[in-house]
CSV table of C-alpha atoms and ligand atoms in Angstrom, one decimal:
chain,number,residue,atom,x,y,z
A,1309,UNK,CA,0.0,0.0,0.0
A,1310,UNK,CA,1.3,4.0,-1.0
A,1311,UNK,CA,1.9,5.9,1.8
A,1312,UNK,CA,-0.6,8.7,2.3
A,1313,UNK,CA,0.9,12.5,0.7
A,1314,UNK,CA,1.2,14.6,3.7
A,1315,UNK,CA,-1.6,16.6,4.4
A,1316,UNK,CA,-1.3,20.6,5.4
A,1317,UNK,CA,-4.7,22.5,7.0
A,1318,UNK,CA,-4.9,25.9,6.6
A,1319,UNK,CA,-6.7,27.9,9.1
A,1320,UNK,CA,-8.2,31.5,8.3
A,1321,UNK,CA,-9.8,32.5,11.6
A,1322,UNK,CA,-12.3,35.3,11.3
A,1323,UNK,CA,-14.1,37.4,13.2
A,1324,UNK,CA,-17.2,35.4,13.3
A,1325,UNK,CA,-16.0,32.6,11.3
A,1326,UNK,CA,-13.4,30.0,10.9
A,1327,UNK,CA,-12.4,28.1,7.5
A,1328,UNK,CA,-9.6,25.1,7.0
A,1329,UNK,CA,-9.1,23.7,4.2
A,1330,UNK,CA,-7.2,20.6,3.8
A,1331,UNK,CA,-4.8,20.8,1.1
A,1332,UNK,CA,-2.3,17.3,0.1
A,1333,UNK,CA,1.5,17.8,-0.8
A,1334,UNK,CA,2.5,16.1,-3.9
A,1335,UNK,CA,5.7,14.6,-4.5
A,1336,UNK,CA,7.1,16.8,-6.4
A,1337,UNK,CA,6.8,19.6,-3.8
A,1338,UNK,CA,9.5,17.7,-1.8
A,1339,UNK,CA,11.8,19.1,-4.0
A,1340,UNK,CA,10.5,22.2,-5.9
A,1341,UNK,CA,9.4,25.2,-4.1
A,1342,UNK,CA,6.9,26.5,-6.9
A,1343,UNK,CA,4.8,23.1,-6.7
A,1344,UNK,CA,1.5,23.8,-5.0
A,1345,UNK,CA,0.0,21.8,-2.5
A,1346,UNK,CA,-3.5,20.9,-4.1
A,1347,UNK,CA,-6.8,21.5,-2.1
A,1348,UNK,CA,-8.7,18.3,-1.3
A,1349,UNK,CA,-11.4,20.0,1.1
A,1350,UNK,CA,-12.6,23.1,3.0
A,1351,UNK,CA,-14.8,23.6,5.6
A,1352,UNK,CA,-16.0,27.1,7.4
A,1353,UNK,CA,-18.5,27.7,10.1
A,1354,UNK,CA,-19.9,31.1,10.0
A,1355,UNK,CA,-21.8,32.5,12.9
A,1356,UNK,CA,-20.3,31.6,15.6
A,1357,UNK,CA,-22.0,32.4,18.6
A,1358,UNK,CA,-24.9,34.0,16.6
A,1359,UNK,CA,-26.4,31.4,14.3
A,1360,UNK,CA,-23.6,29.0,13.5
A,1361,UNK,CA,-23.5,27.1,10.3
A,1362,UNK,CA,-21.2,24.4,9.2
A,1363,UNK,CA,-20.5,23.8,5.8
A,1364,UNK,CA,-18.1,22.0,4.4
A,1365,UNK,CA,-16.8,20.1,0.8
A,1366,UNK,CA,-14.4,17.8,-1.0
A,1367,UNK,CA,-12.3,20.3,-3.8
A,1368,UNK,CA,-14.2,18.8,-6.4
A,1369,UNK,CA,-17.3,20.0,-5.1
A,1370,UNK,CA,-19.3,17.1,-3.7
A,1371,UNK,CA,-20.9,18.3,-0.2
A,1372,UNK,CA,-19.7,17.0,3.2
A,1373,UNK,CA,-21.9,18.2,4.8
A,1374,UNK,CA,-24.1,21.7,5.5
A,1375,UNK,CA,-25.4,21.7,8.9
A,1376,UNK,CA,-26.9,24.3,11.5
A,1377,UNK,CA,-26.1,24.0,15.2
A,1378,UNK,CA,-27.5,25.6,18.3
A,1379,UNK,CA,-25.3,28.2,19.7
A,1380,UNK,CA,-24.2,26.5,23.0
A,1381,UNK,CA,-22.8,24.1,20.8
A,1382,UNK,CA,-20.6,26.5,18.7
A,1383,UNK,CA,-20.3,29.4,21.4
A,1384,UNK,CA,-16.6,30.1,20.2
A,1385,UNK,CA,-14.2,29.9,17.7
A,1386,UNK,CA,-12.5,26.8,19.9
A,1387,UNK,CA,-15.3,24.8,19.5
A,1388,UNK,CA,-15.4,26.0,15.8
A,1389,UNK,CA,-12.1,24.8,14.9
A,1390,UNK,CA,-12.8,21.5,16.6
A,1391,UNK,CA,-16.1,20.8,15.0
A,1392,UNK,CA,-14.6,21.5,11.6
A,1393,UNK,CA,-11.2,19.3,12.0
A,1394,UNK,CA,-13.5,16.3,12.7
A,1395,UNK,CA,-15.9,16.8,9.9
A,1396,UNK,CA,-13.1,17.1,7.6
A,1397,UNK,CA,-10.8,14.4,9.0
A,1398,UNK,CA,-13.9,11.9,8.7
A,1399,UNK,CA,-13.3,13.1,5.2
A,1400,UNK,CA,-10.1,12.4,4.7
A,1401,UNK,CA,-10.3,9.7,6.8
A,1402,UNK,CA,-8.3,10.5,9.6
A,1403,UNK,CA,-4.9,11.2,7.7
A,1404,UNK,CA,-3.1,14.2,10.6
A,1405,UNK,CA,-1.8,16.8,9.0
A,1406,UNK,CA,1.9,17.1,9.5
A,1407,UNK,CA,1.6,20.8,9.5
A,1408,UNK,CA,-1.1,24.1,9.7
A,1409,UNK,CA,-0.6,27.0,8.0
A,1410,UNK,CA,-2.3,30.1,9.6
A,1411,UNK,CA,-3.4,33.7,7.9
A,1412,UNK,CA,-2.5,36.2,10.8
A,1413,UNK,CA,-3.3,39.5,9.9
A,1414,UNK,CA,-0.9,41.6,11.3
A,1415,UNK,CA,3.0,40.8,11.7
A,1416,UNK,CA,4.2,44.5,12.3
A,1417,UNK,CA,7.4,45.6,11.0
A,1418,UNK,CA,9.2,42.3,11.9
A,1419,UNK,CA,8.1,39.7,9.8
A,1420,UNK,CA,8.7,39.7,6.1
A,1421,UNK,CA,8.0,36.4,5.1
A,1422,UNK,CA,6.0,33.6,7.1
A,1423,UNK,CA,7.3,32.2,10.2
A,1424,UNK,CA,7.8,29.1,12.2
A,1425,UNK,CA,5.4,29.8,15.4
A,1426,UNK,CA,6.8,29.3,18.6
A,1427,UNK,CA,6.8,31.3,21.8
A,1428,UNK,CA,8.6,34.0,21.0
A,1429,UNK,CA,6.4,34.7,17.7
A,1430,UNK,CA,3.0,34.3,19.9
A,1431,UNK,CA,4.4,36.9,21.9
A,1432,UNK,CA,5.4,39.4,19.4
A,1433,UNK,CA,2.1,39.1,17.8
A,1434,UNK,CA,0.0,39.1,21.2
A,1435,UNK,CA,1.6,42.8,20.9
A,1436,UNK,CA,-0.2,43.6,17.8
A,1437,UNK,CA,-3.3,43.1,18.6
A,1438,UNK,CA,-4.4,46.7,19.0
A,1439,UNK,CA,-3.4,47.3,15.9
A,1440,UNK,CA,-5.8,44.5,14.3
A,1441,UNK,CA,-8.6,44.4,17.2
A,1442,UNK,CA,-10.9,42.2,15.0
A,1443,UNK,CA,-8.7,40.0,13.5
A,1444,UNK,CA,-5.1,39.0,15.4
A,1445,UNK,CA,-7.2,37.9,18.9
A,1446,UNK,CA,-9.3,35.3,16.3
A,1447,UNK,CA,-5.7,34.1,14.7
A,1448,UNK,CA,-4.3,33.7,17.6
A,1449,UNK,CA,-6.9,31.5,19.5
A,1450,UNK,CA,-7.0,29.2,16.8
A,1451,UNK,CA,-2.8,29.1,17.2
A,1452,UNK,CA,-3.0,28.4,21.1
A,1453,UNK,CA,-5.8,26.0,20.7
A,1454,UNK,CA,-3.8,24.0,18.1
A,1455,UNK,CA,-0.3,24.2,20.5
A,1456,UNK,CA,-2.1,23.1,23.6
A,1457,UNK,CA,-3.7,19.9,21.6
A,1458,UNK,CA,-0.4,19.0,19.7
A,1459,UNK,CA,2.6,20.9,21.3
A,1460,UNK,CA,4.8,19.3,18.8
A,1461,UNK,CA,3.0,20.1,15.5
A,1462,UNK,CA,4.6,22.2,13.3
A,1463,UNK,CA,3.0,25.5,13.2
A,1464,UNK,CA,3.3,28.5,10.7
A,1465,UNK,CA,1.9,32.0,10.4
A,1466,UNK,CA,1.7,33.5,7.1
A,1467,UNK,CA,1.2,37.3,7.7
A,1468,UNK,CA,-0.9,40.0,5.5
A,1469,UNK,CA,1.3,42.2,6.0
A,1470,UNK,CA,4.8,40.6,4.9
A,1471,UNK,CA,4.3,41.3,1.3
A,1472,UNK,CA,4.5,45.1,2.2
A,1473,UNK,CA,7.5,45.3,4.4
A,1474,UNK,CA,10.5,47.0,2.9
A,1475,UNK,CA,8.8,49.6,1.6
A,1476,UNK,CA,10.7,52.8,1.3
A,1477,UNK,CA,9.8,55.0,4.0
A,1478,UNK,CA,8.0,57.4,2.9
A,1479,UNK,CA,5.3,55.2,1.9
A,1480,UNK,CA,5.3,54.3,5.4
A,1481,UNK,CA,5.0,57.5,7.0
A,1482,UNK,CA,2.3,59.5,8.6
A,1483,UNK,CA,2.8,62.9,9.7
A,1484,UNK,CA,2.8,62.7,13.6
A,1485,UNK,CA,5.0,63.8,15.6
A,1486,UNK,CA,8.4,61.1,14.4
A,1487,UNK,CA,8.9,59.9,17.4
A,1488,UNK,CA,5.3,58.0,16.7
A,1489,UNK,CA,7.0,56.6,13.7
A,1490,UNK,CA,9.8,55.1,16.0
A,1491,UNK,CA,7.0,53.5,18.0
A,1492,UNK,CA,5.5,51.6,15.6
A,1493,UNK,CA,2.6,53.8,14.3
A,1494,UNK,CA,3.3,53.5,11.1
A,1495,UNK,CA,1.7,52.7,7.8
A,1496,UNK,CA,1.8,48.4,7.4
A,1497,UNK,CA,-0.8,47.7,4.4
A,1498,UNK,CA,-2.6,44.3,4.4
A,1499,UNK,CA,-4.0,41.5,2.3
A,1500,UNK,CA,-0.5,40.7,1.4
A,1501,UNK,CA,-1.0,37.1,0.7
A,1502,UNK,CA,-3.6,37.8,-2.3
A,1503,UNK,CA,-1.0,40.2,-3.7
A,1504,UNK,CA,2.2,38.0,-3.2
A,1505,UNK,CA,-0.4,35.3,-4.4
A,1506,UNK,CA,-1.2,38.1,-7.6
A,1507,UNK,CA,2.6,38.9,-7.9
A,1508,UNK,CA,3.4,35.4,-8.7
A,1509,UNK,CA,0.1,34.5,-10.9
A,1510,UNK,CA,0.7,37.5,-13.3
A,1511,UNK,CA,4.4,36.3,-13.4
A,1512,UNK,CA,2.9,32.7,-15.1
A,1513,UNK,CA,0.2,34.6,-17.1
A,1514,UNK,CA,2.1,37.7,-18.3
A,1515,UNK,CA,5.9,37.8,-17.6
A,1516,UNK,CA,6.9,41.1,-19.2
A,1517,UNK,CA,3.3,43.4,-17.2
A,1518,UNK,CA,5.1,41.5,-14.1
A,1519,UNK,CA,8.5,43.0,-14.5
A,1520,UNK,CA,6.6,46.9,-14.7
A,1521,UNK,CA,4.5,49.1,-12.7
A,1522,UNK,CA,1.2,47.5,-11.4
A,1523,UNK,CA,-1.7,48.3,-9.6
A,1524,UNK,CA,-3.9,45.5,-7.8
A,1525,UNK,CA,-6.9,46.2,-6.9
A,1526,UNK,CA,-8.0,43.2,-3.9
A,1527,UNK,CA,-11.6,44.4,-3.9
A,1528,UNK,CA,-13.2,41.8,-1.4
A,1529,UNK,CA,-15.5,42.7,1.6
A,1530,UNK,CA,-12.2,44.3,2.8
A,1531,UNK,CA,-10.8,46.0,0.1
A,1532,UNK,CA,-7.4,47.6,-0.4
A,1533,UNK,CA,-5.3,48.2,-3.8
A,1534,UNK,CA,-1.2,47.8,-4.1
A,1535,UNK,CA,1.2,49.6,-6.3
A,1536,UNK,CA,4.0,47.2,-7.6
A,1537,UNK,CA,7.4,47.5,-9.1
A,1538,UNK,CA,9.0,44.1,-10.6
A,1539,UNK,CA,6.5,42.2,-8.4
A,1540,UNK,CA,7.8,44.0,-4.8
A,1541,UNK,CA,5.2,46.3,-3.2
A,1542,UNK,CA,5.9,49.8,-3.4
A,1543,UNK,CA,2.8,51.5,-1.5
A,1544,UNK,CA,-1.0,50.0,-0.8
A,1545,UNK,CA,-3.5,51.6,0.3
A,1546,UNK,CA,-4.2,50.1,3.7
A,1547,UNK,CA,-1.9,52.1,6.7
A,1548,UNK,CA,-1.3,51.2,10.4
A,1549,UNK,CA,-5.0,49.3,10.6
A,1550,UNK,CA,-7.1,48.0,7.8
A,1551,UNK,CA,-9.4,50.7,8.4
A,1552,UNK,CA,-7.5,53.5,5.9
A,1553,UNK,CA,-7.8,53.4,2.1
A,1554,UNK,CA,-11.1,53.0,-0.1
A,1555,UNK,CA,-14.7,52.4,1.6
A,1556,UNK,CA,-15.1,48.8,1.9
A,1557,UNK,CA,-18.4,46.5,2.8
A,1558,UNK,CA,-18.6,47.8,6.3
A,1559,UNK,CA,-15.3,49.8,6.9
A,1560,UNK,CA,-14.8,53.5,6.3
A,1561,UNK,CA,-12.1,53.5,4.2
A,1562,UNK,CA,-9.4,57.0,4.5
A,1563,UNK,CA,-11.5,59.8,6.8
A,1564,UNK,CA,-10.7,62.9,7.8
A,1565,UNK,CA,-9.2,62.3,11.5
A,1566,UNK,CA,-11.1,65.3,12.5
A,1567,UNK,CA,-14.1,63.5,12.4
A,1568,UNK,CA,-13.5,61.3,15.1
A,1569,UNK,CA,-12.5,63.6,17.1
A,1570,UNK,CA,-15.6,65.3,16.5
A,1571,UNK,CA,-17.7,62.0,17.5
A,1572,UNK,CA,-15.6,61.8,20.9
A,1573,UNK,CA,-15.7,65.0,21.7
A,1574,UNK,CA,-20.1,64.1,21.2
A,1575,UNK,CA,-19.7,61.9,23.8
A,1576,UNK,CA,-19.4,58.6,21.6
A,1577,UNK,CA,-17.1,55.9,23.3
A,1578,UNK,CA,-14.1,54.7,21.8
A,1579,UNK,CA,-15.6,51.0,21.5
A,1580,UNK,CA,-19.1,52.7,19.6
A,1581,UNK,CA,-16.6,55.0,17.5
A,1582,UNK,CA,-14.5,51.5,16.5
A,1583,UNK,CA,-18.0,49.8,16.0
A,1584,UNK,CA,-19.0,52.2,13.7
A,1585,UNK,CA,-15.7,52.5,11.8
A,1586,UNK,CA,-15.3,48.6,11.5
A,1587,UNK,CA,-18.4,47.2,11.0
A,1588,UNK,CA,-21.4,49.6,10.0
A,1589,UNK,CA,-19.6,52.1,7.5
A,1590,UNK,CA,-18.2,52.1,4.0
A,1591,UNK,CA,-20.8,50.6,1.7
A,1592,UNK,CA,-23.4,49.3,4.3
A,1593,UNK,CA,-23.1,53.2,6.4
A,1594,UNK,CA,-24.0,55.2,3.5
A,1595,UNK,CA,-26.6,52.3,1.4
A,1596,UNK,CA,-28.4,51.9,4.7
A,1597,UNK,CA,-29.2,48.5,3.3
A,1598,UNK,CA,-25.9,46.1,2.9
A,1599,UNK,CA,-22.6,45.6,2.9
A,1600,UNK,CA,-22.9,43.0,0.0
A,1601,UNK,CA,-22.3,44.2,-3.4
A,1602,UNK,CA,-24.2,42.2,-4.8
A,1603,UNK,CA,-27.1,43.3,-3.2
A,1604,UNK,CA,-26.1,47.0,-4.1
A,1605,UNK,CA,-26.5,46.2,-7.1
A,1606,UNK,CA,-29.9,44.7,-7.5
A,1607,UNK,CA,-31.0,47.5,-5.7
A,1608,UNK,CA,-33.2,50.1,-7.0
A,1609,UNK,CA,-32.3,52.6,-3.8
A,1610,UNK,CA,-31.1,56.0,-4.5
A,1611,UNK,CA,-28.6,55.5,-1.2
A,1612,UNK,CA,-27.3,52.2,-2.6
A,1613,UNK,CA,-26.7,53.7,-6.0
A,1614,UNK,CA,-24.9,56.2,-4.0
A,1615,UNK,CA,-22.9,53.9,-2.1
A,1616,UNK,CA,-21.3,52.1,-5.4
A,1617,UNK,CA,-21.0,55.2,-7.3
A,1618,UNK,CA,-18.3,56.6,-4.1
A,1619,UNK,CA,-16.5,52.7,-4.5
A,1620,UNK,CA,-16.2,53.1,-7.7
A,1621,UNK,CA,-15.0,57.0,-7.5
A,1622,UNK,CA,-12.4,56.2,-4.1
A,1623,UNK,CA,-10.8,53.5,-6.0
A,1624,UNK,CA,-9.9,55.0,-9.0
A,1625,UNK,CA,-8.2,58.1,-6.7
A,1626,UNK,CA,-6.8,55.6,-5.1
A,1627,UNK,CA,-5.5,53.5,-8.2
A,1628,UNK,CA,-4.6,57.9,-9.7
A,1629,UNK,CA,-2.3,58.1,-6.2
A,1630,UNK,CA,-0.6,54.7,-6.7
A,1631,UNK,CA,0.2,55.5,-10.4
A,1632,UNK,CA,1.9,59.0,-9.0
A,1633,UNK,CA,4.0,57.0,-6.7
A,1634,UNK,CA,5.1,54.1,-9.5
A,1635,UNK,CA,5.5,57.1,-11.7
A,1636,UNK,CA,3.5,55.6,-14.2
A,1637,UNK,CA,1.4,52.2,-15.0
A,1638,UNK,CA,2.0,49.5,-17.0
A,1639,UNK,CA,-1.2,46.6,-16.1
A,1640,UNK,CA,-4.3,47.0,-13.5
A,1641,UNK,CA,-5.6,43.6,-12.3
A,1642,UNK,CA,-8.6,43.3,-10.6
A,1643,UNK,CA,-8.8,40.5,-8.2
A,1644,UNK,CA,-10.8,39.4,-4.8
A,1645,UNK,CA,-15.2,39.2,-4.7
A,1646,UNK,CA,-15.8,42.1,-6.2
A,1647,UNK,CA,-13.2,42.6,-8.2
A,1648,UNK,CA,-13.0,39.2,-9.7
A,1649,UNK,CA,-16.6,38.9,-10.5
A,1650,UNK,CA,-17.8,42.3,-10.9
A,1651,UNK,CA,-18.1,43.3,-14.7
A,1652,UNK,CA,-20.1,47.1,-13.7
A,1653,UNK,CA,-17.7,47.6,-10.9
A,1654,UNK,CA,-14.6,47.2,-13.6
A,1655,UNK,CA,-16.6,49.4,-15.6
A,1656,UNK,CA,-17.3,51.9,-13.5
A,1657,UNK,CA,-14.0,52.1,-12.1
A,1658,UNK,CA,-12.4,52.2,-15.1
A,1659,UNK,CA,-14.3,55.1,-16.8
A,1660,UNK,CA,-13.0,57.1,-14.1
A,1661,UNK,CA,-9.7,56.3,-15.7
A,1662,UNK,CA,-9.9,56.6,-19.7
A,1663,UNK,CA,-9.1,60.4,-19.7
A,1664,UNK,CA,-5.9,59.7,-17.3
A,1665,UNK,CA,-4.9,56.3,-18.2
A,1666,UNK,CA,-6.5,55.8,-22.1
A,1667,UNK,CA,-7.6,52.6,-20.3
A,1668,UNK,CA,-10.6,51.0,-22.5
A,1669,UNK,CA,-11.8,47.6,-21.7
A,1670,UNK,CA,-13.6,45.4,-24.2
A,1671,UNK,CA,-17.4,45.6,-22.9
A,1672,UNK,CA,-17.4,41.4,-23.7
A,1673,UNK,CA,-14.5,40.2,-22.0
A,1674,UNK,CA,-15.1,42.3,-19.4
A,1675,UNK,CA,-18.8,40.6,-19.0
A,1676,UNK,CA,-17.4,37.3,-19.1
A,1677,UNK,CA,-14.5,38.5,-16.5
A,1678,UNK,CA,-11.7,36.8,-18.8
A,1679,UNK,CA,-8.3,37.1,-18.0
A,1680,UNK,CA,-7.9,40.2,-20.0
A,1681,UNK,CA,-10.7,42.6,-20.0
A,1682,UNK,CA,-9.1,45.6,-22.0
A,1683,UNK,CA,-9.5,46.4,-25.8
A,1684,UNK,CA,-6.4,46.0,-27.4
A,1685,UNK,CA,-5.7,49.8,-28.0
A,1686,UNK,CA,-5.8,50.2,-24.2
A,1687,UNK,CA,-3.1,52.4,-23.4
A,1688,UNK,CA,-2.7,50.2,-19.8
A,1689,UNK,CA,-3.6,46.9,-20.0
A,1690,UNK,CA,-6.1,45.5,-17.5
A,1691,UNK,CA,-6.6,42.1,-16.2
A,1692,UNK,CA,-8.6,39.9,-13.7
A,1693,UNK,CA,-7.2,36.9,-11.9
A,1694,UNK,CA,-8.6,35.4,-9.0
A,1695,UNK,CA,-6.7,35.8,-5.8
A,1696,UNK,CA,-6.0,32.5,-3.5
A,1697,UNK,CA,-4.7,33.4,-0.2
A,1698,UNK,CA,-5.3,29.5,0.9
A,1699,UNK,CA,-3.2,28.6,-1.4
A,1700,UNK,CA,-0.4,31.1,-1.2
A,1701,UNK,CA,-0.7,30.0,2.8
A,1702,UNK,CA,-0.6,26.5,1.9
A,1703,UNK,CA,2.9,27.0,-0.4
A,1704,UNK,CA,4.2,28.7,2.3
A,1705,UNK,CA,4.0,26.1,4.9
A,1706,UNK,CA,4.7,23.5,2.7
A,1707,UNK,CA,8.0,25.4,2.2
A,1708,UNK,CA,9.0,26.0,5.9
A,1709,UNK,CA,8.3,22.4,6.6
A,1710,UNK,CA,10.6,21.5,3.8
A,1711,UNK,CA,13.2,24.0,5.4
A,1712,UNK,CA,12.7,22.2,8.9
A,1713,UNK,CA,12.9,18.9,6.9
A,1714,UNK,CA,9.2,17.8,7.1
A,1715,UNK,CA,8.9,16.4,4.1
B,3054,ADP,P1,-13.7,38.4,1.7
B,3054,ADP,O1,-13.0,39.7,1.8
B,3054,ADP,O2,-14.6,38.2,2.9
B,3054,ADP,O3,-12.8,37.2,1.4
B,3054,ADP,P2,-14.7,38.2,-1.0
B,3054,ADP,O4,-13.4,38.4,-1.6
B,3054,ADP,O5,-15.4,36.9,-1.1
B,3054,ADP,O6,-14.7,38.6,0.5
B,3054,ADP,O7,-15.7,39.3,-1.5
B,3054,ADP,C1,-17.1,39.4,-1.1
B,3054,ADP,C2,-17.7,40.5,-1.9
B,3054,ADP,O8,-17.7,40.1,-3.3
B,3054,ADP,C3,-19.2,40.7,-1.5
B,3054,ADP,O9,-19.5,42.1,-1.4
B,3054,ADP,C4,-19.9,40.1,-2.7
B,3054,ADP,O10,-21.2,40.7,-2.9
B,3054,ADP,C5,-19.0,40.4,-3.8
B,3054,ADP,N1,-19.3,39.6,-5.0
B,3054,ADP,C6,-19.1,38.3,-5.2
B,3054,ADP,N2,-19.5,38.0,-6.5
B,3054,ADP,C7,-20.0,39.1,-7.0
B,3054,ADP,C8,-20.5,39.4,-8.3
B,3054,ADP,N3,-20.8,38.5,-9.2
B,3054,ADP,N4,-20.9,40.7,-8.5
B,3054,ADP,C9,-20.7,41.7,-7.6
B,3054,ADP,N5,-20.2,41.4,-6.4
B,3054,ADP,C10,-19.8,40.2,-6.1
């Protein structure tokens, strides 16, 4: 009988949600770094402590299973992540994985690349957690969980933020008082595994755009965009929090500071202010009726037509700033929910650049969201390609368990 290929979970803790997927390391990964560990199965529960909902599938798409549970079954994101390892290893019948790979949202300034977890890592990110109040407390439960049930497994965090560190430091600055700087308040930028993911698609799918100046656009329920040079962030969008940049589903986006000020100095606490900021703003605060695009866009409400007319209007500033900082643009992808899937959101993004940019997409490609969208006389190419921060996650542990002779 042929020994089993080692299996890797991923774990992408939310806020209210936790997803693994399981994902099989071939043989040829033993050897070549670029070799992708392929996903057999994903599971997520949603809700947790609300309404929670477990559903979970083989890669090929045949259901595991899709199940509610009463809350005082699922009251946390522990008893999430235990509920979906046994679905899944039923699955897979029982093979362990040999290592988990974990998204972890914010690694500061000291992590450039993913990271072997032990102590001393926990640590250091325990310390960022102001900095990422709804994410990094989420990551790091699962992590503890994990290292109290299997002290010896191998363990790896795969930051959003490593993609971005480097940067020159002017793209890091605000304009506080330096010593600030010094400190730490600085400007990080996120979702750095869909655009290291992005960096290294467009490489495979269009060598020479890779080599120039590119803007990616991650337009998700969090959305940022990322100006790159030879596949290296140069500046995103995103600063010290997740918060700054365009409007997203439910976050504000880049405000005038002033304002919150304003709100304190109503009386509003600093929890209702970071409520407000975080989860009922961006599209949702000024629609009134979601944070879903897709919804938005059903919608016959003057507020929600509103709401995706300011996306669409914030991101192409946004995508006007990067191109001042790159000193030019050579490719726009559009990757991540929205960006991926959206044809009118392309659109109306992009007619906010055909003066500045002579970008032009072809109105049929751009329907059917193929891999290039532009007409050919587009003075900037643009592009779609689906973002996969599993799988960037995945590659990443399979390499540190190669380094730490794993495999
Ligand atoms: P997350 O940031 O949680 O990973 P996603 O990248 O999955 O989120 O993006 C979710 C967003 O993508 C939602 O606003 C959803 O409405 C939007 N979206 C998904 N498909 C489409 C589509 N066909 N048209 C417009 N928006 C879409």
């Amino acid at each position: 009988m042929s020994t089993p290929h080692p299996v890797i979970l991923v774990v992408n803790a939310g806020s209210s949600s936790v997803k693994v997927s399981i994902y099989v390391v071939p043989d040829a990964a033993h050897e070549n770094v670029d070799i992708q560990p392929s996903l057999a199965a994903h599971g997520q529960i949603e809700g947790i402590g609300v309404a929670p909902r477990l559903v979970a599938r083989m890669a090929d798409g045949r259901e595991v299973t899709d199940q509610k549970f009463p809350v005082e079954q699922v009251p946390d994101h522990d008893a999430a992540f235990r509920l979906i390892r046994l679905t899944l290893s039923v699955a897979l019948r029982d093979t362990p994985p040999v290592a988990i790979g974990h998204r972890v949202v914010h690694g500061g300034s000291d992590f450039a690349d993913a990271v072997r977890i032990d102590d001393a890592v926990i640590a250091k990110l325990q310390k960022l957690v102001p900095l990422a109040p709804l994410h990094q407390p989420h990551n790091l439960t699962a992590i503890r969980a994990i290292r109290g049930a299997a002290p010896d497994l191998l363990q790896v965090a795969c930051f959003d933020t490593a993609f971005h560190v480097g940067r020159d430091e002017l793209a890091q600055l605000m304009a506080l008082p330096y010593e600030y700087y010094e400190q730490g308040v600085r400007r990080y930028g996120f979702h750095g595994l869909s655009y290291a993911y992005i960096a290294r698609r467009l490489k495979q799918v269009a060598p020479d755009l890779a080599e120039g100046r590119v803007i990616v656009a991650h337009l998700g329920n969090g959305a940022s965009l990322c100006a790159m040079r030879g596949g290296k962030s140069v500046d995103s969008t995103m600063g010290l929090t997740a918060l700054d940049g365009m409007p997203m589903g439910t976050r504000c986006g880049s405000i005038d500071p002033g304002a919150v000020l304003y709100l304190a100095a109503q009386g509003m606490s600093t929890d209702a202010i970071q409520s407000m900021l975080y989860g009922q703003s961006g599209l949702k605060g000024i629609s009134g009726i979601s944070s879903d695009m897709r919804a938005l866009l059903a919608s016959d409400s003057p507020r929600a037509k509103l709401a995706v007319d300011y996306y669409a209007y914030r991101a192409a500033q946004e995508i006007g700033k990067l191109a001042v900082t790159l000193g030019g643009l050579d490719a726009l992808v559009f990757t991540a929910g929205v960006g991926a899937n959206s044809p009118d959101i392309r659109a109306r993004i992009c007619a906010h650049l055909t003066d500045l940019f002579g970008i032009s997409l072809d109105p049929t490609a751009n329907g059917d969201s193929c891999q290039r969208v532009s007409r050919d006389a587009s003075r900037v190419p643009v592009l779609v390609l689906p973002t996969d921060e599993e799988g960037m996650i995945a590659l990443s542990t399979a390499r540190i368990l190669r380094e730490s002779g794993g495999l």
